[in-house]
């Protein structure tokens, strides 16, 4: 099943003057700052967008994913803190674009990885399904701080 990104949230069209792409996603720069274009000028704002609502820029294979939304949120917290300090240090999301996915088929799964240099897909019969189930349990409970987070995961 392929689910296209379709379009942004109605509230952006109906109740905001945010700059949107044709598909209704919020235009941002690499540091997630909203990009208002007036004539040839792009004015910077103190408005930011993170995750699926934003218009990602990058290679044709890019995909909106949970871990990208998390990277964007983490980077943005850093960028705002640095901006408040008057520093020029910034972290961008584009260098983190990749696809990392375990597609559960009920009786197994397919592991998929794609970045700027390589693409990998291989089947994980039976065990893939349980890996995905395990990940779902770990992800939820570690976010809720019910179990400790494994460093780097
Ligand atoms: C079927 C499917 C499978 C996916 N599988 C994966 C995967 O395996 N791995 C992966 O990394 N990513 C996966 N993704 C993508 C991932 O879910 C998203 O990229 C991620 O959830 C984006 O996070 P977000 O916080 O930007 O948006 P969301 O998680 O969509 O959060 C937006 C929140 O805003 C709330 N909201 C909406 N309107 C309003 C309103 N008017 N007022 C207040 N709140 C509102 C919504 O209820 C929602 O809770 C999948 C997506 C889909 C649809």
mmCIF file of C-alpha atoms and ligand atoms in Angstrom:
data_model
loop_
_atom_site.group_PDB
_atom_site.id
_atom_site.type_symbol
_atom_site.label_atom_id
_atom_site.label_comp_id
_atom_site.label_asym_id
_atom_site.label_seq_id
_atom_site.Cartn_x
_atom_site.Cartn_y
_atom_site.Cartn_z
ATOM 1 C CA UNK A 1 0.000 0.000 0.000
ATOM 2 C CA UNK A 2 1.389 3.385 -0.941
ATOM 3 C CA UNK A 3 0.055 6.428 0.922
ATOM 4 C CA UNK A 4 0.936 9.708 -0.812
ATOM 5 C CA UNK A 5 1.604 12.781 1.295
ATOM 6 C CA UNK A 6 -1.556 14.415 -0.121
ATOM 7 C CA UNK A 7 -1.886 17.870 1.432
ATOM 8 C CA UNK A 8 -1.279 19.971 4.511
ATOM 9 C CA UNK A 9 -3.714 20.630 7.335
ATOM 10 C CA UNK A 10 -6.835 22.692 6.522
ATOM 11 C CA UNK A 11 -6.033 25.140 9.286
ATOM 12 C CA UNK A 12 -3.007 26.378 7.325
ATOM 13 C CA UNK A 13 -5.195 27.227 4.301
ATOM 14 C CA UNK A 14 -8.177 28.565 6.187
ATOM 15 C CA UNK A 15 -6.857 30.301 9.247
ATOM 16 C CA UNK A 16 -3.254 31.330 8.657
ATOM 17 C CA UNK A 17 -1.170 33.478 6.350
ATOM 18 C CA UNK A 18 1.719 31.034 6.486
ATOM 19 C CA UNK A 19 3.600 30.589 3.206
ATOM 20 C CA UNK A 20 2.553 27.234 1.764
ATOM 21 C CA UNK A 21 3.620 25.010 -1.091
ATOM 22 C CA UNK A 22 1.025 24.097 -3.699
ATOM 23 C CA UNK A 23 0.272 20.980 -1.647
ATOM 24 C CA UNK A 24 -0.294 23.054 1.513
ATOM 25 C CA UNK A 25 2.873 22.360 3.490
ATOM 26 C CA UNK A 26 4.698 25.157 5.322
ATOM 27 C CA UNK A 27 7.782 26.516 3.583
ATOM 28 C CA UNK A 28 10.865 26.425 5.804
ATOM 29 C CA UNK A 29 14.619 26.710 5.487
ATOM 30 C CA UNK A 30 17.120 24.073 6.580
ATOM 31 C CA UNK A 31 16.808 25.360 10.163
ATOM 32 C CA UNK A 32 12.997 25.087 10.109
ATOM 33 C CA UNK A 33 12.383 28.826 10.103
ATOM 34 C CA UNK A 34 9.294 29.741 8.082
ATOM 35 C CA UNK A 35 10.159 31.445 4.806
ATOM 36 C CA UNK A 36 8.000 34.398 3.781
ATOM 37 C CA UNK A 37 8.750 35.433 0.219
ATOM 38 C CA UNK A 38 7.979 39.009 -0.703
ATOM 39 C CA UNK A 39 9.007 39.768 -4.264
ATOM 40 C CA UNK A 40 12.561 38.561 -4.506
ATOM 41 C CA UNK A 41 13.191 38.890 -0.789
ATOM 42 C CA UNK A 42 12.905 36.100 1.699
ATOM 43 C CA UNK A 43 12.283 37.462 5.147
ATOM 44 C CA UNK A 44 13.211 35.501 8.236
ATOM 45 C CA UNK A 45 10.671 35.165 10.987
ATOM 46 C CA UNK A 46 10.542 33.763 14.486
ATOM 47 C CA UNK A 47 8.035 31.194 13.326
ATOM 48 C CA UNK A 48 9.082 27.584 12.911
ATOM 49 C CA UNK A 49 7.583 24.392 11.552
ATOM 50 C CA UNK A 50 8.612 20.839 12.388
ATOM 51 C CA UNK A 51 7.597 17.414 11.137
ATOM 52 C CA UNK A 52 4.934 16.425 8.646
ATOM 53 C CA UNK A 53 3.382 19.896 8.431
ATOM 54 C CA UNK A 54 6.547 21.340 6.942
ATOM 55 C CA UNK A 55 7.606 21.106 3.299
ATOM 56 C CA UNK A 56 10.779 19.028 3.258
ATOM 57 C CA UNK A 57 13.353 19.851 0.630
ATOM 58 C CA UNK A 58 15.786 17.292 -0.708
ATOM 59 C CA UNK A 59 16.174 14.334 -3.038
ATOM 60 C CA UNK A 60 13.189 12.805 -4.825
ATOM 61 C CA UNK A 61 13.236 9.734 -2.566
ATOM 62 C CA UNK A 62 12.872 11.732 0.665
ATOM 63 C CA UNK A 63 10.002 10.724 2.936
ATOM 64 C CA UNK A 64 8.385 12.217 5.992
ATOM 65 C CA UNK A 65 9.208 9.926 8.867
ATOM 66 C CA UNK A 66 8.939 9.910 12.626
ATOM 67 C CA UNK A 67 12.691 10.030 13.192
ATOM 68 C CA UNK A 68 13.017 13.030 10.855
ATOM 69 C CA UNK A 69 10.325 14.858 12.856
ATOM 70 C CA UNK A 70 12.310 14.072 16.017
ATOM 71 C CA UNK A 71 15.590 15.312 14.520
ATOM 72 C CA UNK A 72 13.822 18.499 13.423
ATOM 73 C CA UNK A 73 12.381 19.070 16.900
ATOM 74 C CA UNK A 74 15.758 18.482 18.570
ATOM 75 C CA UNK A 75 17.591 20.713 16.088
ATOM 76 C CA UNK A 76 15.028 23.438 16.474
ATOM 77 C CA UNK A 77 15.364 23.508 20.275
ATOM 78 C CA UNK A 78 19.131 23.876 19.729
ATOM 79 C CA UNK A 79 18.730 26.565 17.046
ATOM 80 C CA UNK A 80 16.364 28.684 19.137
ATOM 81 C CA UNK A 81 18.645 28.434 22.181
ATOM 82 C CA UNK A 82 21.654 29.484 20.048
ATOM 83 C CA UNK A 83 19.706 32.322 18.464
ATOM 84 C CA UNK A 84 18.693 33.622 21.900
ATOM 85 C CA UNK A 85 22.377 33.582 22.917
ATOM 86 C CA UNK A 86 23.237 35.631 19.828
ATOM 87 C CA UNK A 87 25.292 32.776 18.348
ATOM 88 C CA UNK A 88 25.347 31.803 14.636
ATOM 89 C CA UNK A 89 25.522 28.060 15.348
ATOM 90 C CA UNK A 90 22.680 26.187 13.676
ATOM 91 C CA UNK A 91 21.770 22.563 12.931
ATOM 92 C CA UNK A 92 19.952 21.651 9.718
ATOM 93 C CA UNK A 93 17.623 18.755 8.992
ATOM 94 C CA UNK A 94 18.647 18.068 5.374
ATOM 95 C CA UNK A 95 21.850 16.196 6.204
ATOM 96 C CA UNK A 96 19.736 13.759 8.261
ATOM 97 C CA UNK A 97 17.341 12.833 5.472
ATOM 98 C CA UNK A 98 17.169 9.109 5.046
ATOM 99 C CA UNK A 99 14.549 6.397 4.974
ATOM 100 C CA UNK A 100 14.709 3.764 7.685
ATOM 101 C CA UNK A 101 11.701 1.522 7.841
ATOM 102 C CA UNK A 102 10.639 -1.943 8.899
ATOM 103 C CA UNK A 103 7.424 -2.644 6.975
ATOM 104 C CA UNK A 104 5.359 -5.147 8.904
ATOM 105 C CA UNK A 105 3.393 -7.586 6.740
ATOM 106 C CA UNK A 106 1.859 -9.527 9.633
ATOM 107 C CA UNK A 107 3.850 -12.708 8.939
ATOM 108 C CA UNK A 108 7.213 -10.970 8.614
ATOM 109 C CA UNK A 109 8.582 -7.644 7.490
ATOM 110 C CA UNK A 110 10.784 -5.902 4.964
ATOM 111 C CA UNK A 111 13.745 -3.853 6.115
ATOM 112 C CA UNK A 112 14.297 -0.744 4.008
ATOM 113 C CA UNK A 113 17.113 1.770 4.189
ATOM 114 C CA UNK A 114 17.888 4.590 1.800
ATOM 115 C CA UNK A 115 20.266 7.510 2.011
ATOM 116 C CA UNK A 116 22.222 9.702 -0.403
ATOM 117 C CA UNK A 117 24.635 6.855 -1.244
ATOM 118 C CA UNK A 118 22.808 3.557 -1.023
ATOM 119 C CA UNK A 119 19.485 1.768 -0.968
ATOM 120 C CA UNK A 120 18.885 -1.542 0.776
ATOM 121 C CA UNK A 121 15.833 -3.748 1.015
ATOM 122 C CA UNK A 122 15.758 -7.237 2.435
ATOM 123 C CA UNK A 123 13.024 -9.528 3.746
ATOM 124 C CA UNK A 124 12.826 -10.551 7.385
ATOM 125 C CA UNK A 125 10.379 -13.469 7.438
ATOM 126 C CA UNK A 126 8.646 -14.102 10.788
ATOM 127 C CA UNK A 127 11.230 -12.359 12.976
ATOM 128 C CA UNK A 128 10.624 -8.976 11.261
ATOM 129 C CA UNK A 129 7.040 -8.911 12.485
ATOM 130 C CA UNK A 130 8.135 -9.516 16.077
ATOM 131 C CA UNK A 131 10.974 -7.000 15.797
ATOM 132 C CA UNK A 132 8.458 -4.378 14.735
ATOM 133 C CA UNK A 133 6.076 -5.320 17.540
ATOM 134 C CA UNK A 134 8.978 -5.158 20.014
ATOM 135 C CA UNK A 135 10.077 -1.785 18.693
ATOM 136 C CA UNK A 136 6.552 -0.403 19.072
ATOM 137 C CA UNK A 137 6.440 -1.535 22.688
ATOM 138 C CA UNK A 138 9.922 -0.176 23.449
ATOM 139 C CA UNK A 139 9.303 3.132 21.666
ATOM 140 C CA UNK A 140 6.058 3.851 23.486
ATOM 141 C CA UNK A 141 7.200 2.774 26.938
ATOM 142 C CA UNK A 142 10.599 4.459 26.756
ATOM 143 C CA UNK A 143 8.967 7.716 25.628
ATOM 144 C CA UNK A 144 6.594 7.410 28.576
ATOM 145 C CA UNK A 145 9.682 6.807 30.756
ATOM 146 C CA UNK A 146 8.321 3.451 31.917
ATOM 147 C CA UNK A 147 11.509 1.702 30.732
ATOM 148 C CA UNK A 148 14.995 3.227 30.304
ATOM 149 C CA UNK A 149 16.014 4.442 26.878
ATOM 150 C CA UNK A 150 18.874 2.531 25.216
ATOM 151 C CA UNK A 151 21.539 5.130 24.266
ATOM 152 C CA UNK A 152 21.368 5.942 20.538
ATOM 153 C CA UNK A 153 17.980 4.258 20.026
HETATM 154 C C1 LIG B 1 0.455 4.637 7.874
HETATM 155 C C2 LIG B 1 1.735 5.347 8.287
HETATM 156 C C3 LIG B 1 2.834 4.598 8.648
HETATM 157 C C4 LIG B 1 3.987 5.230 9.050
HETATM 158 N N1 LIG B 1 5.066 4.465 9.416
HETATM 159 C C5 LIG B 1 6.186 5.047 9.849
HETATM 160 C C6 LIG B 1 7.307 4.276 10.283
HETATM 161 O O1 LIG B 1 7.259 3.040 10.292
HETATM 162 N N2 LIG B 1 8.410 4.920 10.700
HETATM 163 C C7 LIG B 1 8.479 6.280 10.732
HETATM 164 O O2 LIG B 1 9.514 6.821 11.143
HETATM 165 N N3 LIG B 1 7.462 7.055 10.320
HETATM 166 C C8 LIG B 1 6.315 6.470 9.881
HETATM 167 N N4 LIG B 1 5.260 7.251 9.474
HETATM 168 C C9 LIG B 1 5.413 8.696 9.451
HETATM 169 C C10 LIG B 1 5.284 9.283 10.860
HETATM 170 O O3 LIG B 1 4.110 8.782 11.477
HETATM 171 C C11 LIG B 1 5.215 10.818 10.770
HETATM 172 O O4 LIG B 1 6.281 11.315 9.984
HETATM 173 C C12 LIG B 1 5.283 11.468 12.148
HETATM 174 O O5 LIG B 1 4.235 10.988 12.960
HETATM 175 C C13 LIG B 1 5.197 12.985 12.030
HETATM 176 O O6 LIG B 1 5.131 13.542 13.306
HETATM 177 P P1 LIG B 1 4.443 14.945 13.517
HETATM 178 O O7 LIG B 1 4.596 15.226 14.980
HETATM 179 O O8 LIG B 1 4.975 15.936 12.545
HETATM 180 O O9 LIG B 1 2.897 14.743 13.131
HETATM 181 P P2 LIG B 1 1.801 13.798 13.792
HETATM 182 O O10 LIG B 1 2.435 12.608 14.463
HETATM 183 O O11 LIG B 1 0.788 13.567 12.725
HETATM 184 O O12 LIG B 1 1.194 14.693 14.954
HETATM 185 C C14 LIG B 1 0.295 15.751 14.679
HETATM 186 C C15 LIG B 1 -0.648 15.842 15.870
HETATM 187 O O13 LIG B 1 -1.445 17.031 15.735
HETATM 188 C C16 LIG B 1 -2.758 16.713 16.123
HETATM 189 N N5 LIG B 1 -3.680 17.698 15.529
HETATM 190 C C17 LIG B 1 -4.179 17.722 14.269
HETATM 191 N N6 LIG B 1 -4.987 18.782 14.116
HETATM 192 C C18 LIG B 1 -4.992 19.442 15.296
HETATM 193 C C19 LIG B 1 -5.642 20.637 15.756
HETATM 194 N N7 LIG B 1 -6.436 21.354 14.972
HETATM 195 N N8 LIG B 1 -5.432 21.018 17.027
HETATM 196 C C20 LIG B 1 -4.602 20.306 17.844
HETATM 197 N N9 LIG B 1 -3.959 19.179 17.451
HETATM 198 C C21 LIG B 1 -4.155 18.767 16.195
HETATM 199 C C22 LIG B 1 -2.978 15.286 15.622
HETATM 200 O O14 LIG B 1 -4.024 14.666 16.322
HETATM 201 C C23 LIG B 1 -1.628 14.651 15.931
HETATM 202 O O15 LIG B 1 -1.567 14.106 17.235
HETATM 203 C C24 LIG B 1 4.067 6.645 9.073
HETATM 204 C C25 LIG B 1 2.952 7.400 8.715
HETATM 205 C C26 LIG B 1 1.799 6.774 8.313
HETATM 206 C C27 LIG B 1 0.589 7.616 7.936
#
